[in-house]
Coordinates of C-alpha atoms in Angstrom, one line a residue:
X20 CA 0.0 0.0 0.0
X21 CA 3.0 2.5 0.9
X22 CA 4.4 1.8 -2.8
X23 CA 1.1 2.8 -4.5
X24 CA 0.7 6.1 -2.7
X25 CA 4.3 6.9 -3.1
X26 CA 4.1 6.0 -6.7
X27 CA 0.9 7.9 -7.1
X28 CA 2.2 10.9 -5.0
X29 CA 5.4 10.9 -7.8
X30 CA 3.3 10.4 -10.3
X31 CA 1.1 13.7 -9.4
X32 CA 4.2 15.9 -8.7
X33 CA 5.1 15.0 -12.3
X34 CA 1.5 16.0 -13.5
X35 CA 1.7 19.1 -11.3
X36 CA 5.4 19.9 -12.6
X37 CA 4.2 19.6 -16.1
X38 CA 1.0 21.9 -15.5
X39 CA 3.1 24.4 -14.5
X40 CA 5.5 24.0 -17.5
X41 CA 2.4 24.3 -19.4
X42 CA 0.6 27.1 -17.9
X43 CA 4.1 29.1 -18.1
X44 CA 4.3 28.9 -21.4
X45 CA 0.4 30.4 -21.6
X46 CA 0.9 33.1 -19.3
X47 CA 2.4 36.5 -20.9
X48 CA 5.0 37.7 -19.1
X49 CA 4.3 41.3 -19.9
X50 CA 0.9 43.1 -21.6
X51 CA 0.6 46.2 -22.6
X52 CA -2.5 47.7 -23.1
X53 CA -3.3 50.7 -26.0
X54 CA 1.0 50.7 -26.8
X55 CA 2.6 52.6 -29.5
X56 CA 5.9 51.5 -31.0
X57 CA 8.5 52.9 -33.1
X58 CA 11.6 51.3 -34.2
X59 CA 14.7 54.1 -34.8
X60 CA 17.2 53.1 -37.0
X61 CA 19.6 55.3 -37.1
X62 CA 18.1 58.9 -36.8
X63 CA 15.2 58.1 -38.0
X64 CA 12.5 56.0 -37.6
X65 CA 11.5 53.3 -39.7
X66 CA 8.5 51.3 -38.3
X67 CA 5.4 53.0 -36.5
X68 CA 3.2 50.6 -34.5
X69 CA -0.2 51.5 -32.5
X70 CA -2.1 48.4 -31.0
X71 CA -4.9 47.8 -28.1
X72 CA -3.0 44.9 -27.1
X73 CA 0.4 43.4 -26.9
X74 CA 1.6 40.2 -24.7
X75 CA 5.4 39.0 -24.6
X76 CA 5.6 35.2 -24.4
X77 CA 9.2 34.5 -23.6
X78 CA 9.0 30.9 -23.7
X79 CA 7.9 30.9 -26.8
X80 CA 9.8 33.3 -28.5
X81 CA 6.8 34.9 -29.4
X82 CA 4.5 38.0 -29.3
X83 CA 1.0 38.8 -29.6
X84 CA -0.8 42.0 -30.7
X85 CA -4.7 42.7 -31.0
X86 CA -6.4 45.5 -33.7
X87 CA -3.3 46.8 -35.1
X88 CA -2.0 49.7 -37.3
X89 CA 1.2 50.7 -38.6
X90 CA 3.1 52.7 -40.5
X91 CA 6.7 52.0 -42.5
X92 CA 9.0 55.0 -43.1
X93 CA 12.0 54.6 -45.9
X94 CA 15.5 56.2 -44.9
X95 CA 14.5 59.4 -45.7
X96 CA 11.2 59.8 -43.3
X97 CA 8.8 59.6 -46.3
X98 CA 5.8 57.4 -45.8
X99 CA 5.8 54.0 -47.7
X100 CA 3.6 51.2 -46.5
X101 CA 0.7 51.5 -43.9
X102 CA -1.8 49.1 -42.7
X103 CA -4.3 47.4 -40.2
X104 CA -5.4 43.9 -38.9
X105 CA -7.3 42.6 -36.1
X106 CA -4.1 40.6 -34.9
X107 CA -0.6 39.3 -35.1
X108 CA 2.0 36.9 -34.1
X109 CA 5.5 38.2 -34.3
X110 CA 8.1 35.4 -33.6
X111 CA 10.8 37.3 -32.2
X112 CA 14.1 34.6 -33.2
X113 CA 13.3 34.1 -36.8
X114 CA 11.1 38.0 -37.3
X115 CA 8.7 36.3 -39.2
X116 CA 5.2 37.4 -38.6
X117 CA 1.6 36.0 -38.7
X118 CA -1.3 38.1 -39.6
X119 CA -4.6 37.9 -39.3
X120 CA -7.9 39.3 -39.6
X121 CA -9.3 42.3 -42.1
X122 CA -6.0 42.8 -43.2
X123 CA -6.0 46.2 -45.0
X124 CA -2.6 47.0 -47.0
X125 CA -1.4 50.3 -48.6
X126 CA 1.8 50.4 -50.5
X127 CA 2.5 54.6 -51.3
X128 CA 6.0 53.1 -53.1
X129 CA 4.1 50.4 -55.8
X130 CA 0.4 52.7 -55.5
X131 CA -1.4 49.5 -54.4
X132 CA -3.8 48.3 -51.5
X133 CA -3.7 44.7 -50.6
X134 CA -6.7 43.3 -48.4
X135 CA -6.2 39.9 -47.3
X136 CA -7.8 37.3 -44.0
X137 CA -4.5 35.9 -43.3
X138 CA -0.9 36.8 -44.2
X139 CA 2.6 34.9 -43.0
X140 CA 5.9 37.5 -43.4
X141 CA 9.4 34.9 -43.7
X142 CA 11.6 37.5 -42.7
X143 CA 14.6 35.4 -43.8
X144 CA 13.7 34.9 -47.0
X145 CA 11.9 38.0 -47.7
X146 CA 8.5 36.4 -48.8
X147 CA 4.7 37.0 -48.2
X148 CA 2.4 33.6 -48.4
X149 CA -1.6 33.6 -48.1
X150 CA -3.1 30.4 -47.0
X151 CA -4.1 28.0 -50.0
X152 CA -7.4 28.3 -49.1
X153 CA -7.9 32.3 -48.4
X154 CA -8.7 34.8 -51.3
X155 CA -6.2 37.7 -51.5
X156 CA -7.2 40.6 -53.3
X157 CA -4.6 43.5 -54.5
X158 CA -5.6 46.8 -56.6
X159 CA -3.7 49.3 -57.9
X160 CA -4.8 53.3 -57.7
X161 CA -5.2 53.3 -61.6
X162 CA -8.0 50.8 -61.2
X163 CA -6.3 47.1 -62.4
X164 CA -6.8 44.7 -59.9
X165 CA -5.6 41.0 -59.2
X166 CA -7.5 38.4 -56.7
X167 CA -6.9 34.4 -56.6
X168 CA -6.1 31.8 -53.8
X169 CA -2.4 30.8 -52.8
X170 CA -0.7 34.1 -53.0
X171 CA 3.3 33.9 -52.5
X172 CA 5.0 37.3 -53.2
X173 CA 8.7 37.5 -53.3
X174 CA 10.5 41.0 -52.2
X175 CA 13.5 40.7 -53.2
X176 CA 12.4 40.1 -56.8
X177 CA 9.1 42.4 -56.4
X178 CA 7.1 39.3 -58.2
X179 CA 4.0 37.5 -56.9
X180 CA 1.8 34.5 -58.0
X181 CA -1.0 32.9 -56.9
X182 CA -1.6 29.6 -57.0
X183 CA -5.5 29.4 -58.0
X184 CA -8.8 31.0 -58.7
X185 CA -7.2 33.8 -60.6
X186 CA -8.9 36.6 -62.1
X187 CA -8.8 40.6 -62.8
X188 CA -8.6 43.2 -64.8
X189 CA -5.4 45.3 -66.2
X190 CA -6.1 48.4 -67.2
X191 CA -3.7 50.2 -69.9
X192 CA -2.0 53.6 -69.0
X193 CA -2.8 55.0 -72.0

C-alpha cells in the first residue's frame, strides 16, 4: 500500500510539474495595453506601431498583438507602406510574422492596396504567403486589380503568384 501512494504521489508531482511547465508557457510575461511603438534606426524612424494589445511570451519566442495599425517609413522619413489587422503573431528569433484578420494594406511606393484574411511575413527569406485556401485581393490606384487563392510574393524580386482562382482586370496607362 505505501508503494502505490508513493508512486501515485510521484506520479502527481510529475503532473503538477508539467501543468506548471504548461501554464508558463500560456501566461504572458508582460501586456501592454493601447501601446505605441516605433523602431529608430539610425536617426530616424523606420517602423510605426499603435495596438490595443500586446503580450510577450518568452518561452515561446513569441509576441501577440490585437487590432493593429502601422506605419513603415524609408531612410529618408517619407511614408511607404501603412496598414491594419485585427491581430498578429511576431516570432521574435526568426522575425517572421503571422497576420490575421481584415488585413487592410497600402503600398505609397508600388500605388497599391492589398486586403487579405490571413498573411505569413518569412523575414529570412523575404516572402509574403496567403493560405491556400484564403482569397487575396490586390488593386492598384489606376484601377487594375488582381484576386486568386495561394498568393506567395517575393521582395526581393518584387514578383507574386498565386496559385489558384485567378482573375482581374489590367487596365492600360494609355
Amino acid at each position: 500500500l505505501v508503494g502505490v501512494v508513493t508512486a501515485m504521489a510521484c506520479s502527481l508531482d510529475y503532473d503538477d510539474a508539467q501543468l506548471a511547465e504548461a501554464l508558463d508557457e500560456e501566461v504572458a510575461g508582460t501586456v501592454v495595453r493601447n501601446a505605441h511603438v516605433t523602431v529608430v534606426r539610425g536617426d530616424t524612424p523606420s517602423f510605426i506601431v499603435g495596438t490595443e494589445y500586446i503580450a510577450h511570451f518568452p518561452r515561446r519566442n513569441e509576441q501577440r498583438l490585437e487590432e493593429i495599425a502601422f506605419r513603415e517609413y524609408n531612410s529618408a522619413g517619407e511614408l511607404i507602406t501603412e496598414g491594419s489587422a485585427d491581430r498578429a503573431r511576431i516570432f521574435t528569433r526568426s522575425d517572421d510574422v503571422e497576420i490575421e484578420g481584415s488585413i487592410r494594406l497600402r503600398s505609397h511606393l508600388h500605388e497599391a492596396r492589398v486586403e487579405a484574411e490571413y498573411l505569413y511575413h518569412h523575414h529570412a527569406d523575404r516572402r509574403l504567403t496567403a493560405r491556400e485556401t484564403d482569397v487575396v485581393r490586390i488593386e492598384r490606384d489606376e484601377g487594375s486589380w488582381i484576386s486568386g487563392r495561394g498568393l506567395t510574393v517575393d521582395l526581393r524580386r518584387n514578383e507574386l503568384e498565386f496559385s489558384s482562382n485567378v482573375e482581374g482586370e489590367i487596365l492600360d496607362d494609355e
